[in-house]
């Protein structure tokens, strides 16, 4: 009997977490170098962001790894809803990421979870880093 109650409780809390993440998961999230986050409701190609920011490149949070250069998202790639992307200075494109670099990016991305400094925009909005 205890296992069933525990199981139901676990399912219920899991469903609550999914619901609370639902609206955020439906957006493309871009973290700027200053830590501010912008969310886009519509799908968009990487070139929309990089063309407005010629001294920066986009990389996916999922592709970052220690002691490797951050891989650039291709200009024609469609940014995926529910994913976090970083807008990084081109100077970092050929520099392997060290542990402090990854920690800094993780701290900036954590604002996505708490929605601190998040702006929700349409795909035609200008994106200019500070």
GROMACS .gro file of C-alpha atoms in nm:
model
  130
    1UNK     CA    1   0.000   0.000   0.000
    2UNK     CA    2   0.282   0.240   0.081
    3UNK     CA    3   0.440   0.182  -0.258
    4UNK     CA    4   0.120   0.279  -0.438
    5UNK     CA    5   0.085   0.602  -0.246
    6UNK     CA    6   0.448   0.683  -0.309
    7UNK     CA    7   0.406   0.604  -0.677
    8UNK     CA    8   0.102   0.829  -0.712
    9UNK     CA    9   0.277   1.108  -0.529
   10UNK     CA   10   0.578   1.077  -0.759
   11UNK     CA   11   0.361   1.082  -1.070
   12UNK     CA   12   0.168   1.385  -0.949
   13UNK     CA   13   0.480   1.587  -0.869
   14UNK     CA   14   0.632   1.488  -1.205
   15UNK     CA   15   0.318   1.609  -1.386
   16UNK     CA   16   0.327   1.937  -1.195
   17UNK     CA   17   0.688   1.995  -1.298
   18UNK     CA   18   0.604   1.925  -1.662
   19UNK     CA   19   0.313   2.172  -1.656
   20UNK     CA   20   0.523   2.444  -1.501
   21UNK     CA   21   0.787   2.398  -1.769
   22UNK     CA   22   0.537   2.385  -2.055
   23UNK     CA   23   0.528   2.751  -2.154
   24UNK     CA   24   0.903   2.794  -2.128
   25UNK     CA   25   0.976   2.473  -2.319
   26UNK     CA   26   0.780   2.604  -2.620
   27UNK     CA   27   1.028   2.886  -2.683
   28UNK     CA   28   1.378   2.925  -2.824
   29UNK     CA   29   1.600   3.070  -2.551
   30UNK     CA   30   1.908   3.278  -2.628
   31UNK     CA   31   2.146   3.381  -2.351
   32UNK     CA   32   2.348   3.692  -2.429
   33UNK     CA   33   2.704   3.755  -2.314
   34UNK     CA   34   2.570   3.987  -2.041
   35UNK     CA   35   2.353   3.705  -1.903
   36UNK     CA   36   2.020   3.844  -2.024
   37UNK     CA   37   1.789   3.592  -2.186
   38UNK     CA   38   1.550   3.637  -2.473
   39UNK     CA   39   1.283   3.387  -2.568
   40UNK     CA   40   1.127   3.357  -2.912
   41UNK     CA   41   0.784   3.199  -2.956
   42UNK     CA   42   0.818   3.135  -3.330
   43UNK     CA   43   1.080   2.913  -3.493
   44UNK     CA   44   1.367   3.111  -3.640
   45UNK     CA   45   1.691   3.049  -3.823
   46UNK     CA   46   2.024   3.120  -3.661
   47UNK     CA   47   2.108   3.377  -3.930
   48UNK     CA   48   1.834   3.607  -3.799
   49UNK     CA   49   2.027   3.645  -3.473
   50UNK     CA   50   2.381   3.637  -3.613
   51UNK     CA   51   2.304   3.888  -3.892
   52UNK     CA   52   2.203   4.139  -3.623
   53UNK     CA   53   2.517   4.055  -3.424
   54UNK     CA   54   2.809   4.019  -3.669
   55UNK     CA   55   3.072   4.001  -3.392
   56UNK     CA   56   2.894   3.708  -3.223
   57UNK     CA   57   2.803   3.347  -3.295
   58UNK     CA   58   2.542   3.107  -3.162
   59UNK     CA   59   2.614   2.774  -2.999
   60UNK     CA   60   2.379   2.521  -2.845
   61UNK     CA   61   2.408   2.458  -2.473
   62UNK     CA   62   2.392   2.085  -2.546
   63UNK     CA   63   2.703   2.094  -2.764
   64UNK     CA   64   2.939   2.252  -2.511
   65UNK     CA   65   3.211   2.043  -2.355
   66UNK     CA   66   3.522   2.096  -2.147
   67UNK     CA   67   3.849   2.163  -2.335
   68UNK     CA   68   3.667   2.191  -2.671
   69UNK     CA   69   3.591   2.494  -2.883
   70UNK     CA   70   3.221   2.583  -2.877
   71UNK     CA   71   3.069   2.461  -3.207
   72UNK     CA   72   2.888   2.729  -3.402
   73UNK     CA   73   2.526   2.676  -3.504
   74UNK     CA   74   2.502   2.686  -3.885
   75UNK     CA   75   2.343   3.001  -4.028
   76UNK     CA   76   2.064   2.805  -4.199
   77UNK     CA   77   1.986   2.591  -3.894
   78UNK     CA   78   1.643   2.639  -3.740
   79UNK     CA   79   1.670   2.703  -3.368
   80UNK     CA   80   1.475   2.445  -3.169
   81UNK     CA   81   1.203   2.529  -2.917
   82UNK     CA   82   1.295   2.417  -2.568
   83UNK     CA   83   1.668   2.457  -2.635
   84UNK     CA   84   1.908   2.708  -2.484
   85UNK     CA   85   2.158   2.883  -2.711
   86UNK     CA   86   2.444   3.114  -2.618
   87UNK     CA   87   2.532   3.425  -2.818
   88UNK     CA   88   2.909   3.439  -2.773
   89UNK     CA   89   3.177   3.679  -2.904
   90UNK     CA   90   3.360   3.551  -3.214
   91UNK     CA   91   3.684   3.575  -3.015
   92UNK     CA   92   3.570   3.262  -2.825
   93UNK     CA   93   3.497   3.057  -3.138
   94UNK     CA   94   3.844   2.902  -3.155
   95UNK     CA   95   3.921   2.898  -2.784
   96UNK     CA   96   3.870   2.571  -2.592
   97UNK     CA   97   3.630   2.612  -2.301
   98UNK     CA   98   3.782   2.576  -1.956
   99UNK     CA   99   3.592   2.481  -1.642
  100UNK     CA  100   3.547   2.846  -1.530
  101UNK     CA  101   3.404   2.928  -1.876
  102UNK     CA  102   3.149   2.648  -1.853
  103UNK     CA  103   3.057   2.749  -1.498
  104UNK     CA  104   3.002   3.108  -1.611
  105UNK     CA  105   2.774   2.991  -1.894
  106UNK     CA  106   2.584   2.763  -1.656
  107UNK     CA  107   2.522   3.052  -1.418
  108UNK     CA  108   2.394   3.268  -1.703
  109UNK     CA  109   2.169   2.988  -1.829
  110UNK     CA  110   2.025   2.938  -1.481
  111UNK     CA  111   1.830   3.260  -1.527
  112UNK     CA  112   1.621   3.074  -1.785
  113UNK     CA  113   1.491   2.846  -1.509
  114UNK     CA  114   1.396   3.135  -1.282
  115UNK     CA  115   1.288   3.360  -1.570
  116UNK     CA  116   1.503   3.646  -1.438
  117UNK     CA  117   1.574   3.902  -1.709
  118UNK     CA  118   1.379   3.709  -1.973
  119UNK     CA  119   1.213   3.887  -2.263
  120UNK     CA  120   0.969   3.702  -2.490
  121UNK     CA  121   0.990   3.834  -2.845
  122UNK     CA  122   0.864   3.767  -3.193
  123UNK     CA  123   1.110   3.643  -3.456
  124UNK     CA  124   1.131   3.985  -3.624
  125UNK     CA  125   1.250   4.163  -3.306
  126UNK     CA  126   1.601   4.307  -3.305
  127UNK     CA  127   1.851   4.127  -3.083
  128UNK     CA  128   2.139   4.353  -2.985
  129UNK     CA  129   2.380   4.242  -2.712
  130UNK     CA  130   2.497   4.484  -2.446
   0.00000   0.00000   0.00000
